[in-house]
PDB file of C-alpha atoms and ligand atoms in Angstrom:
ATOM      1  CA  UNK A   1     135.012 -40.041 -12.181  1.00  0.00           C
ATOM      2  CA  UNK A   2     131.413 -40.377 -11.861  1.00  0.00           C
ATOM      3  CA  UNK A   3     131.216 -39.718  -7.795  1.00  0.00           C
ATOM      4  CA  UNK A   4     134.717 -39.193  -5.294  1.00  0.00           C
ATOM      5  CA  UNK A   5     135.563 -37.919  -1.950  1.00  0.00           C
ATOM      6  CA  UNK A   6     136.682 -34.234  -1.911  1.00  0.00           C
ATOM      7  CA  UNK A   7     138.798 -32.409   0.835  1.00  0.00           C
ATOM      8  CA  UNK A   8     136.645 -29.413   2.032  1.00  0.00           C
ATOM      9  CA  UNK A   9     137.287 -26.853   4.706  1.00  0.00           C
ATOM     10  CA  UNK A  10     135.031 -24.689   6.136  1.00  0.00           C
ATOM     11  CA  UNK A  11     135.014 -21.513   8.288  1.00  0.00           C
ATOM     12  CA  UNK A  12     132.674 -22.297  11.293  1.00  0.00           C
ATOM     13  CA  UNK A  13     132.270 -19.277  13.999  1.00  0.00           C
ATOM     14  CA  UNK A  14     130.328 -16.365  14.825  1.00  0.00           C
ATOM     15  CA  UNK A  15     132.219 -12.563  14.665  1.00  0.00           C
ATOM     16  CA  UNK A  16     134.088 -12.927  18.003  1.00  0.00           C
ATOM     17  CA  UNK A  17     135.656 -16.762  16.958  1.00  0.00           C
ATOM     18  CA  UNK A  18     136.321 -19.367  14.509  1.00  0.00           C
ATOM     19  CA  UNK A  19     138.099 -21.475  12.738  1.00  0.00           C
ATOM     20  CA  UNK A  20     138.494 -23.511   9.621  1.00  0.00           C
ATOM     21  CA  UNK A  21     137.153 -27.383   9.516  1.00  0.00           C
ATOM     22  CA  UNK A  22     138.276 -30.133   7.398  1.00  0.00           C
ATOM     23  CA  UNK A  23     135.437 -32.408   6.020  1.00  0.00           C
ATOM     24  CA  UNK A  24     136.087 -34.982   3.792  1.00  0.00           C
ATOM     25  CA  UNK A  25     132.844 -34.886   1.862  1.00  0.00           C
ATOM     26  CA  UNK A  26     131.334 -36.843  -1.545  1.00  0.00           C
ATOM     27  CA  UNK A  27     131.187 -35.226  -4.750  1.00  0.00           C
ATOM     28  CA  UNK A  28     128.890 -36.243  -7.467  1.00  0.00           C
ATOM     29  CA  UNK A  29     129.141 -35.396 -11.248  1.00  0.00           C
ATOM     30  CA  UNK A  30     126.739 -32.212 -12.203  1.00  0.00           C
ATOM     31  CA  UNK A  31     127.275 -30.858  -8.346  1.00  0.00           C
ATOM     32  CA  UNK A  32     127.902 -27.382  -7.323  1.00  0.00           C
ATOM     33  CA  UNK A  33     129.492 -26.155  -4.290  1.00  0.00           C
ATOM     34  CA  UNK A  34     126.143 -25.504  -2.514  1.00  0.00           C
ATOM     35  CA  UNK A  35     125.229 -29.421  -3.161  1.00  0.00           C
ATOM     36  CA  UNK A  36     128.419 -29.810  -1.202  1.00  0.00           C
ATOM     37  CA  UNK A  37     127.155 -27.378   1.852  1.00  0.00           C
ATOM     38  CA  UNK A  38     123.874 -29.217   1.478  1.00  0.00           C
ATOM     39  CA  UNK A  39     125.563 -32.686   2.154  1.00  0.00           C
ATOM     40  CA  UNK A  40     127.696 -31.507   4.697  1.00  0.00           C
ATOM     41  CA  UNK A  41     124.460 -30.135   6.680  1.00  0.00           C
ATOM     42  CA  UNK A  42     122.726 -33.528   5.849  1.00  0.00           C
ATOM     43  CA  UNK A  43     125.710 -35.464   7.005  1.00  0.00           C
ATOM     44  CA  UNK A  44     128.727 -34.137   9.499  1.00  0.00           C
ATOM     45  CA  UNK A  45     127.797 -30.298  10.283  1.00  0.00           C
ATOM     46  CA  UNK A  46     123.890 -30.518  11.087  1.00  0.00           C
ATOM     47  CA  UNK A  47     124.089 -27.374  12.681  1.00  0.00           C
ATOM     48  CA  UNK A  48     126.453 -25.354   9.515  1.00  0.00           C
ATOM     49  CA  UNK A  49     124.652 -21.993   8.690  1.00  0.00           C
ATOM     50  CA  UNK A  50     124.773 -21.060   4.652  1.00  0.00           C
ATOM     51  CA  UNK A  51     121.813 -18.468   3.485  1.00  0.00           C
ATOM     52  CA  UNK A  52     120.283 -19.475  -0.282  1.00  0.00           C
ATOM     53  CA  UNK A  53     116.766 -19.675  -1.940  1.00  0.00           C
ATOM     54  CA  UNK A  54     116.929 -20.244  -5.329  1.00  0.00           C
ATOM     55  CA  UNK A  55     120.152 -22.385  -6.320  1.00  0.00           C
ATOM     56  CA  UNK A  56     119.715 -20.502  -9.748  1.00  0.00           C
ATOM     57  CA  UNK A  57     122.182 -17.515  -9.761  1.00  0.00           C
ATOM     58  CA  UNK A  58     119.333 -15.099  -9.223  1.00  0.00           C
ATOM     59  CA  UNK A  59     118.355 -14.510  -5.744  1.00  0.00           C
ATOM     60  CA  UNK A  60     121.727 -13.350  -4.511  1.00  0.00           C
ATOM     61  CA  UNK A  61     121.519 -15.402  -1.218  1.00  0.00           C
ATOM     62  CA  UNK A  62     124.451 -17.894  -1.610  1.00  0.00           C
ATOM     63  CA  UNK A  63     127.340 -15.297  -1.693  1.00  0.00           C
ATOM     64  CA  UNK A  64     130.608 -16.363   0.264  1.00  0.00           C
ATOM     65  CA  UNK A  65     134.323 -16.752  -1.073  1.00  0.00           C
ATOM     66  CA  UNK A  66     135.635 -19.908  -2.392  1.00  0.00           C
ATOM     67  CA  UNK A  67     139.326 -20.603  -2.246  1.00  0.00           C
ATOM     68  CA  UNK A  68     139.733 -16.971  -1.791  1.00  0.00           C
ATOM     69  CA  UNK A  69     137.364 -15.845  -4.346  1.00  0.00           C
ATOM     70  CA  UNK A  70     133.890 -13.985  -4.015  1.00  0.00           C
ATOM     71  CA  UNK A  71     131.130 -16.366  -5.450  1.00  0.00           C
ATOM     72  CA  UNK A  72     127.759 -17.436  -5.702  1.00  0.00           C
ATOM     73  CA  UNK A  73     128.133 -21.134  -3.963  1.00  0.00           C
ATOM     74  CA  UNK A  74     125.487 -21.867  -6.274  1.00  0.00           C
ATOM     75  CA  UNK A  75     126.846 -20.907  -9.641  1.00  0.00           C
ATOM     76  CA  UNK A  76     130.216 -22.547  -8.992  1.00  0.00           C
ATOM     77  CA  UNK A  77     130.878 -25.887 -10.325  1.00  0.00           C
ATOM     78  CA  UNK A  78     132.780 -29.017  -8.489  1.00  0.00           C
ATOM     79  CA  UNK A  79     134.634 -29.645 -11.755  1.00  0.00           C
ATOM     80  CA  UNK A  80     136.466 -26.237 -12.100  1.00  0.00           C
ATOM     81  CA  UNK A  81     138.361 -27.784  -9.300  1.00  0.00           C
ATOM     82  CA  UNK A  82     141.045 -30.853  -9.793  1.00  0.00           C
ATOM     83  CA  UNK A  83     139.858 -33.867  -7.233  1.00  0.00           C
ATOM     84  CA  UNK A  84     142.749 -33.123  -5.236  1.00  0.00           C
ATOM     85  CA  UNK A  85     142.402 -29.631  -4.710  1.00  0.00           C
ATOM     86  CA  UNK A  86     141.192 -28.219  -1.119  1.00  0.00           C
ATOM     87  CA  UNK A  87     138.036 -26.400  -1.808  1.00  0.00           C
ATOM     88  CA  UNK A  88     138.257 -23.732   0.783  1.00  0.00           C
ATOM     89  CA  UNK A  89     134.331 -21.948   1.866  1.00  0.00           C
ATOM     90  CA  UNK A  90     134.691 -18.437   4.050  1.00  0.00           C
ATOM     91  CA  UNK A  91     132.131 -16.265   4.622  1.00  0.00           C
ATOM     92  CA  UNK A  92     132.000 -12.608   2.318  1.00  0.00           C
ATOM     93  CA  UNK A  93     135.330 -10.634   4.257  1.00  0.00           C
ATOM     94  CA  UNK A  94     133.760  -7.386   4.237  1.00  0.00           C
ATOM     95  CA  UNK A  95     130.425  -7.762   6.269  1.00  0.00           C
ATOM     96  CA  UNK A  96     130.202  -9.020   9.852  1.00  0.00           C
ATOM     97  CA  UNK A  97     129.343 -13.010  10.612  1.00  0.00           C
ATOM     98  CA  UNK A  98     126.513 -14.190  11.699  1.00  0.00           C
ATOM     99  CA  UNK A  99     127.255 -17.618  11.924  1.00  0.00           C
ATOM    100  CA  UNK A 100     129.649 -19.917   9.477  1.00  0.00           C
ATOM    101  CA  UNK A 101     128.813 -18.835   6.075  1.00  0.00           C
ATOM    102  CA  UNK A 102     125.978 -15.933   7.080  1.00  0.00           C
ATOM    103  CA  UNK A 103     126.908 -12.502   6.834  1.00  0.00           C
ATOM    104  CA  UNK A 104     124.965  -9.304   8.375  1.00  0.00           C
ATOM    105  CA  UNK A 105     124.721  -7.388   4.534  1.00  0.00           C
ATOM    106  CA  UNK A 106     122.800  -4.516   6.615  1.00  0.00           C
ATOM    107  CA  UNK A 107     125.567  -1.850   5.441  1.00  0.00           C
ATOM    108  CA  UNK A 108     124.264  -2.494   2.078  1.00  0.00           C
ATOM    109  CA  UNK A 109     120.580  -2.203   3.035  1.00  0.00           C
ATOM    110  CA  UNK A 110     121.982   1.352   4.719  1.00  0.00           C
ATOM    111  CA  UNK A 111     123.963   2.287   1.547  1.00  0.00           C
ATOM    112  CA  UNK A 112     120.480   1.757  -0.690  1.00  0.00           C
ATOM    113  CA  UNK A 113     118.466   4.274   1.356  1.00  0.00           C
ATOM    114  CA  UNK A 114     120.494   6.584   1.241  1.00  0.00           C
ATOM    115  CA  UNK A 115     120.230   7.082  -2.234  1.00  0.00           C
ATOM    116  CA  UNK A 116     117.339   9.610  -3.613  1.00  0.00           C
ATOM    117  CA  UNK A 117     114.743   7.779  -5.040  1.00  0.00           C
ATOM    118  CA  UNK A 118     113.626   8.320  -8.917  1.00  0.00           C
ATOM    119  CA  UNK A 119     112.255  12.005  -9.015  1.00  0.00           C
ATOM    120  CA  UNK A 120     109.539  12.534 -11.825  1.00  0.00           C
ATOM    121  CA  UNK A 121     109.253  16.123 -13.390  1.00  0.00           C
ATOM    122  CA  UNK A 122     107.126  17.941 -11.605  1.00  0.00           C
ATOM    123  CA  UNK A 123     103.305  17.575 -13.169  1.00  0.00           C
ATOM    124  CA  UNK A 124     103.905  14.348 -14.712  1.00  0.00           C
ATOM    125  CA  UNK A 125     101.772  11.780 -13.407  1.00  0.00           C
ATOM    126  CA  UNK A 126     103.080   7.852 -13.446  1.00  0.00           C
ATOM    127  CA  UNK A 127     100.882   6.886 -16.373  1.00  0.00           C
ATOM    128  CA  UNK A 128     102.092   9.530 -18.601  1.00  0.00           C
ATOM    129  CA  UNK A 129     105.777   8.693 -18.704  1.00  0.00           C
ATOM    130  CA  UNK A 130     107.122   8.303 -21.891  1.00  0.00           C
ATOM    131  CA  UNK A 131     110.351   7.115 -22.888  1.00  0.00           C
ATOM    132  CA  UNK A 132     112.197   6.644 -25.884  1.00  0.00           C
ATOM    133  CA  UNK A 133     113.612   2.909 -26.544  1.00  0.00           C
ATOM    134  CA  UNK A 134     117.598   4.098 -26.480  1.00  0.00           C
ATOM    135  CA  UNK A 135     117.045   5.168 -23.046  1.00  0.00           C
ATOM    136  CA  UNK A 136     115.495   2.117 -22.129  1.00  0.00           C
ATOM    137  CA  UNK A 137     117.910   0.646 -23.583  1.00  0.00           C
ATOM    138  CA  UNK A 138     120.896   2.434 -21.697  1.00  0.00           C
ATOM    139  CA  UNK A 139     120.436   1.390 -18.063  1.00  0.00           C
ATOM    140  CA  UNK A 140     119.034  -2.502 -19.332  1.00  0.00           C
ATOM    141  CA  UNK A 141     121.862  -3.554 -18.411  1.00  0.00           C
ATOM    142  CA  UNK A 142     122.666  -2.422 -14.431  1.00  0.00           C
ATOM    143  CA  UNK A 143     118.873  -3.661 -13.677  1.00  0.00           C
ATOM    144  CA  UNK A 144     120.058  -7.478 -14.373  1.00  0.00           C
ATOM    145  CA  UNK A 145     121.917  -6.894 -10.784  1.00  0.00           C
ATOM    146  CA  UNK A 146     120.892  -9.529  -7.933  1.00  0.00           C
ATOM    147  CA  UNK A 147     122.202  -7.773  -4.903  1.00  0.00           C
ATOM    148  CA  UNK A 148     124.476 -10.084  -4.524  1.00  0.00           C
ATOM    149  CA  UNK A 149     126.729  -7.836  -3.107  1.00  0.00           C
ATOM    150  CA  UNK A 150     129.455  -9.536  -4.247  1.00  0.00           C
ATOM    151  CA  UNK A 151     130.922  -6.229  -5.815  1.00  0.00           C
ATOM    152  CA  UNK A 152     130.134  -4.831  -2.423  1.00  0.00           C
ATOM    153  CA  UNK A 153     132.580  -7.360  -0.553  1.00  0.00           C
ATOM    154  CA  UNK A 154     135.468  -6.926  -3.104  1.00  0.00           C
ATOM    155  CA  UNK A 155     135.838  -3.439  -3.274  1.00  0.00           C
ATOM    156  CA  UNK A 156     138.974  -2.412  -1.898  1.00  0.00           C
ATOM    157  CA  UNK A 157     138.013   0.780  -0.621  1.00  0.00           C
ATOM    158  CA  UNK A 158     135.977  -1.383   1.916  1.00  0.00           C
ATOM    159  CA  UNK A 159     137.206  -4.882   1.718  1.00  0.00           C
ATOM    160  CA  UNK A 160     140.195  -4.158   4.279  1.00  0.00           C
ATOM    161  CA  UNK A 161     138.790  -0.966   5.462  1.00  0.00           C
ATOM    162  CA  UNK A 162     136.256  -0.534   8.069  1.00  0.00           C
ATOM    163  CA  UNK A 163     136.962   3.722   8.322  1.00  0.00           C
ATOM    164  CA  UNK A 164     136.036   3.960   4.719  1.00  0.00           C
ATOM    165  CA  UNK A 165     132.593   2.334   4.991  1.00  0.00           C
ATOM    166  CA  UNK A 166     130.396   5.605   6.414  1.00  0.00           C
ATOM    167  CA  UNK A 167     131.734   8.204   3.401  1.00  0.00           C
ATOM    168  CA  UNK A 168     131.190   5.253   0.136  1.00  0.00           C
ATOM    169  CA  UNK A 169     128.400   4.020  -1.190  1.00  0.00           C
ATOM    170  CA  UNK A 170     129.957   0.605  -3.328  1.00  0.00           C
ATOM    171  CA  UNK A 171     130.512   0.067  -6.956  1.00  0.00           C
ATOM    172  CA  UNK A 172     126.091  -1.673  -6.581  1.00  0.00           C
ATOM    173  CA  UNK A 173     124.828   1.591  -5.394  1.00  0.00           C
ATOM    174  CA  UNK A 174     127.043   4.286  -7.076  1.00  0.00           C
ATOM    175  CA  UNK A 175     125.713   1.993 -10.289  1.00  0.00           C
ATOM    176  CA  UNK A 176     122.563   2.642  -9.026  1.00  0.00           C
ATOM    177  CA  UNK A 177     123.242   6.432  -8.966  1.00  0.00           C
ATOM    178  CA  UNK A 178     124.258   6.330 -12.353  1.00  0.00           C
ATOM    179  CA  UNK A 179     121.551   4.767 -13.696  1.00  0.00           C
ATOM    180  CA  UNK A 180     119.467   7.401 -12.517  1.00  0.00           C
ATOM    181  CA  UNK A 181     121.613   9.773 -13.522  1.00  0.00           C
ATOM    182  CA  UNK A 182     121.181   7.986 -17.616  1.00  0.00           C
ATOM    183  CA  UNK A 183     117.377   8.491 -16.700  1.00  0.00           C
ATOM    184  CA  UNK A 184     115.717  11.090 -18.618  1.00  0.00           C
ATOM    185  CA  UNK A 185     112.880  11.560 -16.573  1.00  0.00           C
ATOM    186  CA  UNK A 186     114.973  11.623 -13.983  1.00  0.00           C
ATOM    187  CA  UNK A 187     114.398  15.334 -12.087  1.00  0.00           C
ATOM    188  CA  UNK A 188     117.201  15.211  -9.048  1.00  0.00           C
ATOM    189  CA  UNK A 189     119.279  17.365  -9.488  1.00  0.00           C
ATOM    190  CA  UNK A 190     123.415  16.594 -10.479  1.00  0.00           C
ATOM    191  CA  UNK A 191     123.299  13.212  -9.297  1.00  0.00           C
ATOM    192  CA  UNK A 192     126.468  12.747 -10.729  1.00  0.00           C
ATOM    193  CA  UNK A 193     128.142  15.632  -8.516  1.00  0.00           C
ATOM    194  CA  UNK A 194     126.267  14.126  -5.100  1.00  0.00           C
ATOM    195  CA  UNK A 195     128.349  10.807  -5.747  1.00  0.00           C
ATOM    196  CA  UNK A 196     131.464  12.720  -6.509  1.00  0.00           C
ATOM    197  CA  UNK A 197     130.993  14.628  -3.276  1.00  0.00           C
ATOM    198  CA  UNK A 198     128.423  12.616  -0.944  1.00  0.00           C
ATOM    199  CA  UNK A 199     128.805   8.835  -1.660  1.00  0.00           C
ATOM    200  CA  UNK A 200     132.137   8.149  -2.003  1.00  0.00           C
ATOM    201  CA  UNK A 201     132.414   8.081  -5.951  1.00  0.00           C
ATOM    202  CA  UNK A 202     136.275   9.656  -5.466  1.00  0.00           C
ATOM    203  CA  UNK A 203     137.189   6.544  -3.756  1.00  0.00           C
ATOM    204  CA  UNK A 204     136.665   4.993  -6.700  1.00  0.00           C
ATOM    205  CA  UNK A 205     140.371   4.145  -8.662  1.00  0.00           C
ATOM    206  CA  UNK A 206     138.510   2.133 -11.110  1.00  0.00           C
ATOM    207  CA  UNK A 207     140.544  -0.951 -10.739  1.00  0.00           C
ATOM    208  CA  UNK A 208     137.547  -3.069 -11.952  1.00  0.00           C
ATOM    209  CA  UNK A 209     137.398  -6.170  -8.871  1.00  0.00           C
ATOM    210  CA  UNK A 210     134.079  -4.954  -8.909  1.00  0.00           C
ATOM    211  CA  UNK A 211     133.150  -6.025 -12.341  1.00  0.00           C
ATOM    212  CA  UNK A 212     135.208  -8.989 -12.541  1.00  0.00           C
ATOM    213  CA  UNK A 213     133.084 -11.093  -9.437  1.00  0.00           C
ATOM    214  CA  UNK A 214     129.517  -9.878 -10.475  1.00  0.00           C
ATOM    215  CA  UNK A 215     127.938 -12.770 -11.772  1.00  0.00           C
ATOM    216  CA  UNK A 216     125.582 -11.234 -14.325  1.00  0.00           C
ATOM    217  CA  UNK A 217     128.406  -9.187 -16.066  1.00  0.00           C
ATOM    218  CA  UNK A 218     127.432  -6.186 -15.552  1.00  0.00           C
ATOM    219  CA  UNK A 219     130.658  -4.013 -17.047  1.00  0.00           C
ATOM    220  CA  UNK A 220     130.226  -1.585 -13.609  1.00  0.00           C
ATOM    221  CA  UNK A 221     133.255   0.041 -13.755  1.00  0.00           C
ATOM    222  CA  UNK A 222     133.420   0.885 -17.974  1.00  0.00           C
ATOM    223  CA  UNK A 223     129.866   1.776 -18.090  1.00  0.00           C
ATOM    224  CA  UNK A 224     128.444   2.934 -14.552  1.00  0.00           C
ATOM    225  CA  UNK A 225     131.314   4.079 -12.329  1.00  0.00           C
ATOM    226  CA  UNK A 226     133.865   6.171 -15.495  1.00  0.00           C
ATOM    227  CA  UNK A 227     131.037   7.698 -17.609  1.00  0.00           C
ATOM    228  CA  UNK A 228     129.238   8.815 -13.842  1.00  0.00           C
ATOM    229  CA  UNK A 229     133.005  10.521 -12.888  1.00  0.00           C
ATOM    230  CA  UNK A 230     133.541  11.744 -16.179  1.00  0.00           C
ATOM    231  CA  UNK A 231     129.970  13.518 -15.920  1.00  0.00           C
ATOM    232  CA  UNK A 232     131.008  14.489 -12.565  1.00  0.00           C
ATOM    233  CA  UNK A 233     133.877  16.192 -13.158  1.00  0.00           C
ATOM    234  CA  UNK A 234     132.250  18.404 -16.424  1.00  0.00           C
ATOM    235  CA  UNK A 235     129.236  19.344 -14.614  1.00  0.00           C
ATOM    236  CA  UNK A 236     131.887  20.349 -11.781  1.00  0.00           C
ATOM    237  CA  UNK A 237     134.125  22.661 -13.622  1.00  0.00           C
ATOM    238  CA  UNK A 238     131.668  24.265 -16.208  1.00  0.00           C
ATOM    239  CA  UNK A 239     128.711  25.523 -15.051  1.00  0.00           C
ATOM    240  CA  UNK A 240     126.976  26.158 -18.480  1.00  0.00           C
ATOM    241  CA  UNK A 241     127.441  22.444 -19.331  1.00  0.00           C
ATOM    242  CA  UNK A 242     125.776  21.581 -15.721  1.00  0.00           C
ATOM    243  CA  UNK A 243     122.819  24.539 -16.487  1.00  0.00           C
ATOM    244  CA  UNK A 244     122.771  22.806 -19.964  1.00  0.00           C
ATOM    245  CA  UNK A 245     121.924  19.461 -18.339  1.00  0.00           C
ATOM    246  CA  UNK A 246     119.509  21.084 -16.506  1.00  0.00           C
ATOM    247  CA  UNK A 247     117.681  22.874 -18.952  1.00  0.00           C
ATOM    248  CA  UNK A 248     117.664  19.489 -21.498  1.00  0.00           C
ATOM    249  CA  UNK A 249     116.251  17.141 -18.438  1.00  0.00           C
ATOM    250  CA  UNK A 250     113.066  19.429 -18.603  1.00  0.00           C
TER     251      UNK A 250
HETATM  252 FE1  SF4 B 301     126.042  -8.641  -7.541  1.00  0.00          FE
HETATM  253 FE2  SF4 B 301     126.747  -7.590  -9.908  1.00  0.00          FE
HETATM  254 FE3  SF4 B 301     124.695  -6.568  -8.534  1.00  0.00          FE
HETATM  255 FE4  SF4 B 301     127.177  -6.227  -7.635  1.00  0.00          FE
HETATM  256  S1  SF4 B 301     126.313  -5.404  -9.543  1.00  0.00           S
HETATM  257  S2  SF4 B 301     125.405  -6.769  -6.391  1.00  0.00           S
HETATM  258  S3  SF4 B 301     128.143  -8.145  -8.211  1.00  0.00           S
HETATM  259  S4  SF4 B 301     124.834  -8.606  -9.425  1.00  0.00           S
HETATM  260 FE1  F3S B 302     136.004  -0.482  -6.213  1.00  0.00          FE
HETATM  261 FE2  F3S B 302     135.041  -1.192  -8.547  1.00  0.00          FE
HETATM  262 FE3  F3S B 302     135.970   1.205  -8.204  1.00  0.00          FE
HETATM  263  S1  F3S B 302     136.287  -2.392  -7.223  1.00  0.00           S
HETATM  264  S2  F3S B 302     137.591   0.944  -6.747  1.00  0.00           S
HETATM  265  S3  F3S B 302     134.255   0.355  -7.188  1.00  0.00           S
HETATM  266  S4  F3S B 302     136.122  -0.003 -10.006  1.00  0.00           S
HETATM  267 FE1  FES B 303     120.153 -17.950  -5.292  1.00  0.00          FE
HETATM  268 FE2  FES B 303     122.670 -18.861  -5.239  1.00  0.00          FE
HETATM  269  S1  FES B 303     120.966 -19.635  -4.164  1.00  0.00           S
HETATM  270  S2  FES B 303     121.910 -17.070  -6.205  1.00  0.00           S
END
């Protein structure tokens, strides 16, 4: 039908306490979930805290998890669900709350510096890079990602594990490592080997959650995290390949 009431529930509390709310709450045709939050602020929870900007799928704001499922609020549709199914709205499991739906995604800002920067050759100023279009080509794909940080909640390795959040990095930022790695102007040294050894990439058991919630299908695990360990794990074992890799980046 053109417009009905839907049975919503919604996790309102800060870090210490909370609970889940029932709202019974009006769904039009066309909506998304995040129309939903927005009528529920404009109606019975004034107060309900939900962080978004663009309602587009591309500023990454609107993350939370939607009958159990990491999401973009914004990007999910009222009529994947039947009109008499609970649509259930938590905040991301894996960060702290803020309040209702707002996470603190600070681990994440953490996780990003800690990663060396692009290192030119030495002597090459910026306006003399040159690349060819293959390699351009190669890491296309892992700049589409919106820092969502959807991948970042789902990992296991973190998800249900606090302990495990100093020593890994997260399937965004060892993707970020390997793209630098791909980079063939790229001077750091064996970046492959520093996430083996310094950011966690052995955590990794390449079960793929990661790839499955990122909304801009980016194929994380098949063509960041493997090829990275697999690179790993030859510079590791035979030095003349790692000298080799060395001696080609020049
Ligand atoms: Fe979001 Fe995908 Fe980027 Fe992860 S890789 S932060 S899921 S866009
Ligand atoms: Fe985690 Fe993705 Fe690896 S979900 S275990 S980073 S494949
Ligand atoms: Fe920007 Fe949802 S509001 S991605």
């Amino acid at each position: 039908s053109k417009s009905h009431l839907h049975h919503f529930r919604v996790w309102r509390g800060d870090d210490e306490k909370g609970e889940i709310v029932d709202y019974p709450v009006e769904v039009n045709e066309g909506e998304v979930v995040l129309d939903i939050i927005h009528r529920l602020q404009a109606t019975e929870a004034n107060d309900l805290a939900v962080r978004w900007n663009c309602k587009a799928g591309k500023c990454g704001s609107c993350s939370a998890e939607i009958n159990g499922r990491p999401s973009l609020l914004c990007m999910t549709r009222m009529n994947t669900f039947a009109e008499d199914e609970p649509v259930t709205v938590t905040p991301l499991r894996t960060f702290p709350v803020i309040r209702d739906l707002v996470t603190d995604v600070s681990f994440n800002y953490t996780k990003a510096r800690e990663i060396p920067s692009f290192t030119p050759p030495e002597g090459l100023e910026p306006g003399e890079y040159r690349m060819q279009q293959v390699d351009v080509e190669r890491s296309q794909e892992f700049r589409k990602c919106i820092e969502c940080y959807l991948c970042q909640n789902t990992c296991h390795v973190v998800r249900d594990h606090e302990e495990n959040k100093e020593a890994f990095a997260g399937p965004r930022y060892l993707m970020r490592m390997a793209e630098l790695d791909m980079h063939p102007l790229d001077a750091h040294p064996n970046r492959a080997v520093e996430a083996q050894e310094e950011h966690g990439l052995g955590f990794c058991n390449i079960t793929k959650c990661c790839t499955e919630v990122c909304p801009e299908h980016i194929k994380i695990t098949d063509n960041a995290l493997i090829p990275m360990k697999e690179r790993a794990v030859d510079k590791k074992y035979d030095p003349l390949v790692w000298l080799g890799s060395k001696i080609f980046k020049r």
